PDB file of C-alpha atoms in Angstrom:
ATOM      1  CA  UNK A  73     -58.550 -69.266  97.053  1.00  0.00           C
ATOM      2  CA  UNK A  74     -59.784 -72.402  96.181  1.00  0.00           C
ATOM      3  CA  UNK A  75     -57.986 -74.159  93.477  1.00  0.00           C
ATOM      4  CA  UNK A  76     -59.406 -77.359  91.618  1.00  0.00           C
ATOM      5  CA  UNK A  77     -57.893 -79.429  88.984  1.00  0.00           C
ATOM      6  CA  UNK A  78     -58.849 -78.945  84.934  1.00  0.00           C
ATOM      7  CA  UNK A  79     -56.884 -79.499  81.711  1.00  0.00           C
ATOM      8  CA  UNK A  80     -54.960 -76.887  79.756  1.00  0.00           C
ATOM      9  CA  UNK A  81     -57.968 -78.720  76.669  1.00  0.00           C
ATOM     10  CA  UNK A  82     -61.027 -77.688  79.113  1.00  0.00           C
ATOM     11  CA  UNK A  83     -59.598 -74.251  80.528  1.00  0.00           C
ATOM     12  CA  UNK A  84     -58.454 -72.915  76.903  1.00  0.00           C
ATOM     13  CA  UNK A  85     -62.454 -73.283  76.134  1.00  0.00           C
ATOM     14  CA  UNK A  86     -64.252 -72.208  78.878  1.00  0.00           C
ATOM     15  CA  UNK A  87     -61.715 -68.647  78.357  1.00  0.00           C
ATOM     16  CA  UNK A  88     -62.464 -68.767  74.869  1.00  0.00           C
ATOM     17  CA  UNK A  89     -66.176 -68.995  75.375  1.00  0.00           C
ATOM     18  CA  UNK A  90     -66.019 -66.015  77.977  1.00  0.00           C
ATOM     19  CA  UNK A  91     -64.786 -63.884  75.248  1.00  0.00           C
ATOM     20  CA  UNK A  92     -66.987 -64.537  73.256  1.00  0.00           C
ATOM     21  CA  UNK A  93     -69.514 -63.685  75.441  1.00  0.00           C
ATOM     22  CA  UNK A  94     -67.984 -60.039  76.591  1.00  0.00           C
ATOM     23  CA  UNK A  95     -68.795 -57.287  74.883  1.00  0.00           C
ATOM     24  CA  UNK A  96     -66.427 -54.649  75.618  1.00  0.00           C
ATOM     25  CA  UNK A  97     -66.950 -52.091  78.817  1.00  0.00           C
ATOM     26  CA  UNK A  98     -66.702 -48.940  77.019  1.00  0.00           C
ATOM     27  CA  UNK A  99     -68.187 -49.652  73.761  1.00  0.00           C
ATOM     28  CA  UNK A 100     -64.630 -50.342  71.860  1.00  0.00           C
ATOM     29  CA  UNK A 101     -65.663 -53.067  68.757  1.00  0.00           C
ATOM     30  CA  UNK A 102     -62.359 -55.167  70.256  1.00  0.00           C
ATOM     31  CA  UNK A 103     -62.165 -57.461  72.927  1.00  0.00           C
ATOM     32  CA  UNK A 104     -58.700 -56.412  75.134  1.00  0.00           C
ATOM     33  CA  UNK A 105     -57.671 -59.614  76.859  1.00  0.00           C
ATOM     34  CA  UNK A 106     -54.711 -59.838  79.146  1.00  0.00           C
ATOM     35  CA  UNK A 107     -52.572 -62.586  80.484  1.00  0.00           C
ATOM     36  CA  UNK A 108     -50.436 -62.379  83.072  1.00  0.00           C
ATOM     37  CA  UNK A 109     -48.071 -64.358  84.072  1.00  0.00           C
ATOM     38  CA  UNK A 110     -43.864 -64.642  84.452  1.00  0.00           C
ATOM     39  CA  UNK A 111     -41.843 -66.234  81.717  1.00  0.00           C
ATOM     40  CA  UNK A 112     -42.044 -69.849  83.377  1.00  0.00           C
ATOM     41  CA  UNK A 113     -45.223 -69.260  83.030  1.00  0.00           C
ATOM     42  CA  UNK A 114     -45.140 -69.445  78.830  1.00  0.00           C
ATOM     43  CA  UNK A 115     -48.948 -67.307  79.542  1.00  0.00           C
ATOM     44  CA  UNK A 116     -47.299 -66.794  74.952  1.00  0.00           C
ATOM     45  CA  UNK A 117     -48.486 -70.644  74.993  1.00  0.00           C
ATOM     46  CA  UNK A 118     -51.365 -70.426  77.357  1.00  0.00           C
ATOM     47  CA  UNK A 119     -52.539 -66.946  74.491  1.00  0.00           C
ATOM     48  CA  UNK A 120     -51.290 -69.702  71.485  1.00  0.00           C
ATOM     49  CA  UNK A 121     -53.936 -71.818  72.227  1.00  0.00           C
ATOM     50  CA  UNK A 122     -56.643 -69.469  73.020  1.00  0.00           C
ATOM     51  CA  UNK A 123     -56.494 -67.578  69.703  1.00  0.00           C
ATOM     52  CA  UNK A 124     -56.365 -70.756  68.338  1.00  0.00           C
ATOM     53  CA  UNK A 125     -59.913 -70.991  70.539  1.00  0.00           C
ATOM     54  CA  UNK A 126     -61.370 -68.199  69.255  1.00  0.00           C
ATOM     55  CA  UNK A 127     -60.772 -68.794  65.373  1.00  0.00           C
ATOM     56  CA  UNK A 128     -63.720 -71.358  65.605  1.00  0.00           C
ATOM     57  CA  UNK A 129     -65.752 -69.398  67.057  1.00  0.00           C
ATOM     58  CA  UNK A 130     -65.230 -66.924  64.402  1.00  0.00           C
ATOM     59  CA  UNK A 131     -63.458 -64.085  66.447  1.00  0.00           C
ATOM     60  CA  UNK A 132     -60.147 -63.118  64.756  1.00  0.00           C
ATOM     61  CA  UNK A 133     -57.691 -63.161  67.237  1.00  0.00           C
ATOM     62  CA  UNK A 134     -54.288 -60.632  67.707  1.00  0.00           C
ATOM     63  CA  UNK A 135     -51.262 -62.423  70.136  1.00  0.00           C
ATOM     64  CA  UNK A 136     -49.178 -59.761  71.455  1.00  0.00           C
ATOM     65  CA  UNK A 137     -46.613 -60.215  73.848  1.00  0.00           C
ATOM     66  CA  UNK A 138     -44.592 -57.548  75.413  1.00  0.00           C
ATOM     67  CA  UNK A 139     -41.542 -58.982  75.471  1.00  0.00           C
ATOM     68  CA  UNK A 140     -41.413 -56.223  71.659  1.00  0.00           C
ATOM     69  CA  UNK A 141     -42.157 -53.806  74.093  1.00  0.00           C
ATOM     70  CA  UNK A 142     -38.841 -53.886  75.398  1.00  0.00           C
ATOM     71  CA  UNK A 143     -36.797 -49.924  76.653  1.00  0.00           C
ATOM     72  CA  UNK A 144     -33.756 -49.528  74.070  1.00  0.00           C
ATOM     73  CA  UNK A 145     -30.744 -51.633  76.448  1.00  0.00           C
ATOM     74  CA  UNK A 146     -29.632 -47.790  77.631  1.00  0.00           C
ATOM     75  CA  UNK A 147     -32.344 -47.857  79.461  1.00  0.00           C
ATOM     76  CA  UNK A 148     -32.710 -51.599  80.423  1.00  0.00           C
ATOM     77  CA  UNK A 149     -29.065 -51.313  81.906  1.00  0.00           C
ATOM     78  CA  UNK A 150     -28.618 -48.119  82.743  1.00  0.00           C
ATOM     79  CA  UNK A 151     -28.018 -50.104  86.311  1.00  0.00           C
ATOM     80  CA  UNK A 152     -26.857 -53.042  85.859  1.00  0.00           C
ATOM     81  CA  UNK A 153     -27.822 -56.187  83.452  1.00  0.00           C
ATOM     82  CA  UNK A 154     -28.785 -57.922  86.903  1.00  0.00           C
ATOM     83  CA  UNK A 155     -31.250 -54.779  88.915  1.00  0.00           C
ATOM     84  CA  UNK A 156     -34.511 -56.470  89.573  1.00  0.00           C
ATOM     85  CA  UNK A 157     -36.064 -53.000  90.795  1.00  0.00           C
ATOM     86  CA  UNK A 158     -35.186 -52.249  86.786  1.00  0.00           C
ATOM     87  CA  UNK A 159     -37.010 -55.597  85.346  1.00  0.00           C
ATOM     88  CA  UNK A 160     -39.996 -54.734  87.115  1.00  0.00           C
ATOM     89  CA  UNK A 161     -40.563 -50.861  86.864  1.00  0.00           C
ATOM     90  CA  UNK A 162     -38.040 -50.116  83.437  1.00  0.00           C
ATOM     91  CA  UNK A 163     -37.454 -52.657  81.122  1.00  0.00           C
ATOM     92  CA  UNK A 164     -41.188 -52.385  79.277  1.00  0.00           C
ATOM     93  CA  UNK A 165     -42.747 -49.737  77.195  1.00  0.00           C
ATOM     94  CA  UNK A 166     -45.749 -49.510  78.929  1.00  0.00           C
ATOM     95  CA  UNK A 167     -46.338 -45.804  76.931  1.00  0.00           C
ATOM     96  CA  UNK A 168     -45.811 -47.515  73.547  1.00  0.00           C
ATOM     97  CA  UNK A 169     -48.161 -50.458  74.579  1.00  0.00           C
ATOM     98  CA  UNK A 170     -51.188 -47.702  75.612  1.00  0.00           C
ATOM     99  CA  UNK A 171     -50.167 -45.794  72.859  1.00  0.00           C
ATOM    100  CA  UNK A 172     -49.835 -48.612  69.826  1.00  0.00           C
ATOM    101  CA  UNK A 173     -51.690 -51.168  71.337  1.00  0.00           C
ATOM    102  CA  UNK A 174     -54.301 -49.848  73.933  1.00  0.00           C
ATOM    103  CA  UNK A 175     -54.998 -46.200  71.356  1.00  0.00           C
ATOM    104  CA  UNK A 176     -55.842 -47.866  68.195  1.00  0.00           C
ATOM    105  CA  UNK A 177     -58.501 -50.837  69.893  1.00  0.00           C
ATOM    106  CA  UNK A 178     -60.558 -47.521  72.261  1.00  0.00           C
ATOM    107  CA  UNK A 179     -64.526 -46.813  70.817  1.00  0.00           C
ATOM    108  CA  UNK A 180     -63.538 -44.582  68.522  1.00  0.00           C
ATOM    109  CA  UNK A 181     -60.395 -45.750  67.654  1.00  0.00           C
ATOM    110  CA  UNK A 182     -58.442 -47.777  64.691  1.00  0.00           C
ATOM    111  CA  UNK A 183     -58.311 -51.507  64.790  1.00  0.00           C
ATOM    112  CA  UNK A 184     -54.797 -50.367  63.341  1.00  0.00           C
ATOM    113  CA  UNK A 185     -52.394 -52.272  66.002  1.00  0.00           C
ATOM    114  CA  UNK A 186     -48.913 -51.955  66.302  1.00  0.00           C
ATOM    115  CA  UNK A 187     -47.486 -55.856  66.903  1.00  0.00           C
ATOM    116  CA  UNK A 188     -44.121 -54.778  68.459  1.00  0.00           C
ATOM    117  CA  UNK A 189     -42.196 -51.930  68.880  1.00  0.00           C
ATOM    118  CA  UNK A 190     -38.283 -52.971  69.795  1.00  0.00           C
ATOM    119  CA  UNK A 191     -36.043 -55.955  69.390  1.00  0.00           C
ATOM    120  CA  UNK A 192     -33.977 -56.973  72.278  1.00  0.00           C
ATOM    121  CA  UNK A 193     -31.426 -58.502  69.899  1.00  0.00           C
ATOM    122  CA  UNK A 194     -30.589 -56.187  67.225  1.00  0.00           C
ATOM    123  CA  UNK A 195     -31.386 -53.195  70.095  1.00  0.00           C
ATOM    124  CA  UNK A 196     -33.389 -51.626  67.245  1.00  0.00           C
ATOM    125  CA  UNK A 197     -36.713 -50.629  66.265  1.00  0.00           C
ATOM    126  CA  UNK A 198     -37.339 -53.811  64.927  1.00  0.00           C
ATOM    127  CA  UNK A 199     -39.723 -50.940  61.983  1.00  0.00           C
ATOM    128  CA  UNK A 200     -42.737 -54.397  62.195  1.00  0.00           C
ATOM    129  CA  UNK A 201     -46.091 -52.476  59.455  1.00  0.00           C
ATOM    130  CA  UNK A 202     -48.947 -52.845  61.433  1.00  0.00           C
ATOM    131  CA  UNK A 203     -51.237 -55.267  61.872  1.00  0.00           C
ATOM    132  CA  UNK A 204     -55.523 -54.875  60.992  1.00  0.00           C
ATOM    133  CA  UNK A 205     -57.436 -55.942  63.522  1.00  0.00           C
ATOM    134  CA  UNK A 206     -60.763 -56.082  62.454  1.00  0.00           C
ATOM    135  CA  UNK A 207     -64.186 -54.637  64.121  1.00  0.00           C
ATOM    136  CA  UNK A 208     -65.668 -57.540  67.020  1.00  0.00           C
ATOM    137  CA  UNK A 209     -61.057 -58.966  66.887  1.00  0.00           C
ATOM    138  CA  UNK A 210     -59.841 -60.150  69.780  1.00  0.00           C
ATOM    139  CA  UNK A 211     -56.683 -58.572  71.723  1.00  0.00           C
ATOM    140  CA  UNK A 212     -54.926 -61.186  73.872  1.00  0.00           C
ATOM    141  CA  UNK A 213     -51.781 -59.380  74.865  1.00  0.00           C
ATOM    142  CA  UNK A 214     -49.868 -61.026  77.296  1.00  0.00           C
ATOM    143  CA  UNK A 215     -46.045 -60.336  79.775  1.00  0.00           C
ATOM    144  CA  UNK A 216     -45.412 -60.339  83.337  1.00  0.00           C
ATOM    145  CA  UNK A 217     -46.789 -57.590  85.139  1.00  0.00           C
ATOM    146  CA  UNK A 218     -49.595 -56.240  83.399  1.00  0.00           C
ATOM    147  CA  UNK A 219     -52.384 -55.755  86.051  1.00  0.00           C
ATOM    148  CA  UNK A 220     -51.410 -52.536  87.734  1.00  0.00           C
ATOM    149  CA  UNK A 221     -50.992 -50.253  85.071  1.00  0.00           C
ATOM    150  CA  UNK A 222     -55.145 -49.427  84.334  1.00  0.00           C
ATOM    151  CA  UNK A 223     -54.217 -51.234  81.134  1.00  0.00           C
ATOM    152  CA  UNK A 224     -58.492 -51.316  79.436  1.00  0.00           C
ATOM    153  CA  UNK A 225     -58.638 -55.723  79.648  1.00  0.00           C
ATOM    154  CA  UNK A 226     -62.276 -56.889  79.137  1.00  0.00           C
ATOM    155  CA  UNK A 227     -60.714 -59.627  80.946  1.00  0.00           C
ATOM    156  CA  UNK A 228     -57.837 -60.427  83.040  1.00  0.00           C
ATOM    157  CA  UNK A 229     -56.395 -65.041  83.421  1.00  0.00           C
ATOM    158  CA  UNK A 230     -53.100 -64.937  85.538  1.00  0.00           C
ATOM    159  CA  UNK A 231     -51.564 -67.993  85.600  1.00  0.00           C
ATOM    160  CA  UNK A 232     -49.339 -67.821  88.816  1.00  0.00           C
ATOM    161  CA  UNK A 233     -46.404 -69.522  89.800  1.00  0.00           C
ATOM    162  CA  UNK A 234     -45.727 -70.701  94.361  1.00  0.00           C
ATOM    163  CA  UNK A 235     -42.230 -69.383  94.527  1.00  0.00           C
ATOM    164  CA  UNK A 236     -40.980 -72.696  94.789  1.00  0.00           C
ATOM    165  CA  UNK A 237     -42.063 -73.401  91.076  1.00  0.00           C
ATOM    166  CA  UNK A 238     -40.510 -70.104  90.214  1.00  0.00           C
ATOM    167  CA  UNK A 239     -37.762 -70.356  90.847  1.00  0.00           C
ATOM    168  CA  UNK A 240     -37.755 -74.535  90.149  1.00  0.00           C
ATOM    169  CA  UNK A 241     -38.835 -73.056  86.198  1.00  0.00           C
ATOM    170  CA  UNK A 242     -36.867 -70.523  85.883  1.00  0.00           C
ATOM    171  CA  UNK A 243     -33.327 -70.814  83.435  1.00  0.00           C
ATOM    172  CA  UNK A 244     -30.743 -69.822  87.033  1.00  0.00           C
ATOM    173  CA  UNK A 245     -29.319 -67.544  84.852  1.00  0.00           C
ATOM    174  CA  UNK A 246     -32.843 -64.893  84.564  1.00  0.00           C
ATOM    175  CA  UNK A 247     -33.197 -66.167  89.122  1.00  0.00           C
ATOM    176  CA  UNK A 248     -31.823 -62.450  89.617  1.00  0.00           C
ATOM    177  CA  UNK A 249     -35.193 -61.639  88.710  1.00  0.00           C
ATOM    178  CA  UNK A 250     -36.926 -63.553  90.793  1.00  0.00           C
ATOM    179  CA  UNK A 251     -36.667 -60.973  93.632  1.00  0.00           C
ATOM    180  CA  UNK A 252     -39.235 -58.063  91.604  1.00  0.00           C
ATOM    181  CA  UNK A 253     -41.308 -61.279  91.183  1.00  0.00           C
ATOM    182  CA  UNK A 254     -41.981 -60.970  95.060  1.00  0.00           C
ATOM    183  CA  UNK A 255     -42.577 -57.397  94.466  1.00  0.00           C
ATOM    184  CA  UNK A 256     -45.421 -57.853  92.435  1.00  0.00           C
ATOM    185  CA  UNK A 257     -46.728 -60.042  94.495  1.00  0.00           C
ATOM    186  CA  UNK A 258     -47.380 -57.454  97.527  1.00  0.00           C
ATOM    187  CA  UNK A 259     -47.952 -55.097  95.614  1.00  0.00           C
ATOM    188  CA  UNK A 260     -50.024 -55.801  92.889  1.00  0.00           C
ATOM    189  CA  UNK A 261     -51.801 -58.993  94.610  1.00  0.00           C
ATOM    190  CA  UNK A 262     -52.763 -60.029  91.074  1.00  0.00           C
ATOM    191  CA  UNK A 263     -54.051 -63.184  92.517  1.00  0.00           C
ATOM    192  CA  UNK A 264     -56.322 -61.222  93.843  1.00  0.00           C
ATOM    193  CA  UNK A 265     -56.857 -58.372  91.033  1.00  0.00           C
ATOM    194  CA  UNK A 266     -57.635 -61.326  88.459  1.00  0.00           C
ATOM    195  CA  UNK A 267     -60.677 -61.766  86.432  1.00  0.00           C
ATOM    196  CA  UNK A 268     -58.756 -65.668  86.081  1.00  0.00           C
ATOM    197  CA  UNK A 269     -56.593 -67.288  88.790  1.00  0.00           C
ATOM    198  CA  UNK A 270     -54.709 -70.241  87.071  1.00  0.00           C
ATOM    199  CA  UNK A 271     -51.734 -71.714  89.507  1.00  0.00           C
ATOM    200  CA  UNK A 272     -49.684 -73.495  86.267  1.00  0.00           C
ATOM    201  CA  UNK A 273     -46.612 -75.191  89.256  1.00  0.00           C
ATOM    202  CA  UNK A 274     -46.294 -78.287  87.225  1.00  0.00           C
ATOM    203  CA  UNK A 275     -47.425 -77.818  83.381  1.00  0.00           C
ATOM    204  CA  UNK A 276     -48.878 -80.735  82.977  1.00  0.00           C
ATOM    205  CA  UNK A 277     -52.294 -80.104  85.904  1.00  0.00           C
ATOM    206  CA  UNK A 278     -53.046 -77.249  86.077  1.00  0.00           C
ATOM    207  CA  UNK A 279     -55.836 -75.823  88.802  1.00  0.00           C
ATOM    208  CA  UNK A 280     -57.922 -72.503  88.510  1.00  0.00           C
ATOM    209  CA  UNK A 281     -60.550 -70.776  91.171  1.00  0.00           C
ATOM    210  CA  UNK A 282     -63.520 -70.736  88.753  1.00  0.00           C
ATOM    211  CA  UNK A 283     -65.047 -68.407  86.942  1.00  0.00           C
ATOM    212  CA  UNK A 284     -68.084 -65.986  87.674  1.00  0.00           C
TER     213      UNK A 284
END
């Protein structure tokens, strides 16, 4: 894929413009945007930028991170605290995401979304109240391994890192997760699956593959 240099500001504006022009294929009055990438790619920061841009365009955003939908520690650490295969396929509660986030935003849904479910610090339910996303609102879900689950995204953005950049930008005590991202590349091919691909090796100077 040929990549071209772009600024975060221009990328944000371009994505926000694209989202504003989108119509959900399933007839839902809400849009669901996925921002996929390893924690080192800082997808939450980018989701926040896009959310601000959407507000300026009169669209109500809701930013949700998959880090709030982890499974309990007893399940995450069943095979140890540093098992990359468990991290890849067993840490994130995809069933809860379907039920509590995507379900309410289906055509005919209520629009009341649970913003998080589990606090990994206390290893207890967060008990957060549901948040109403008004009709015309936009869900911005960010986190790793978002592609390949058939989540009903209307647009997906993959924030990719080369292997060297991923290792460099991942904290040393979290580098045991690196094989999980290699497995994700091999099994899901996010750079081929995503609608928009951004290479964020240098956090100051991203590059992207454009958008149809």
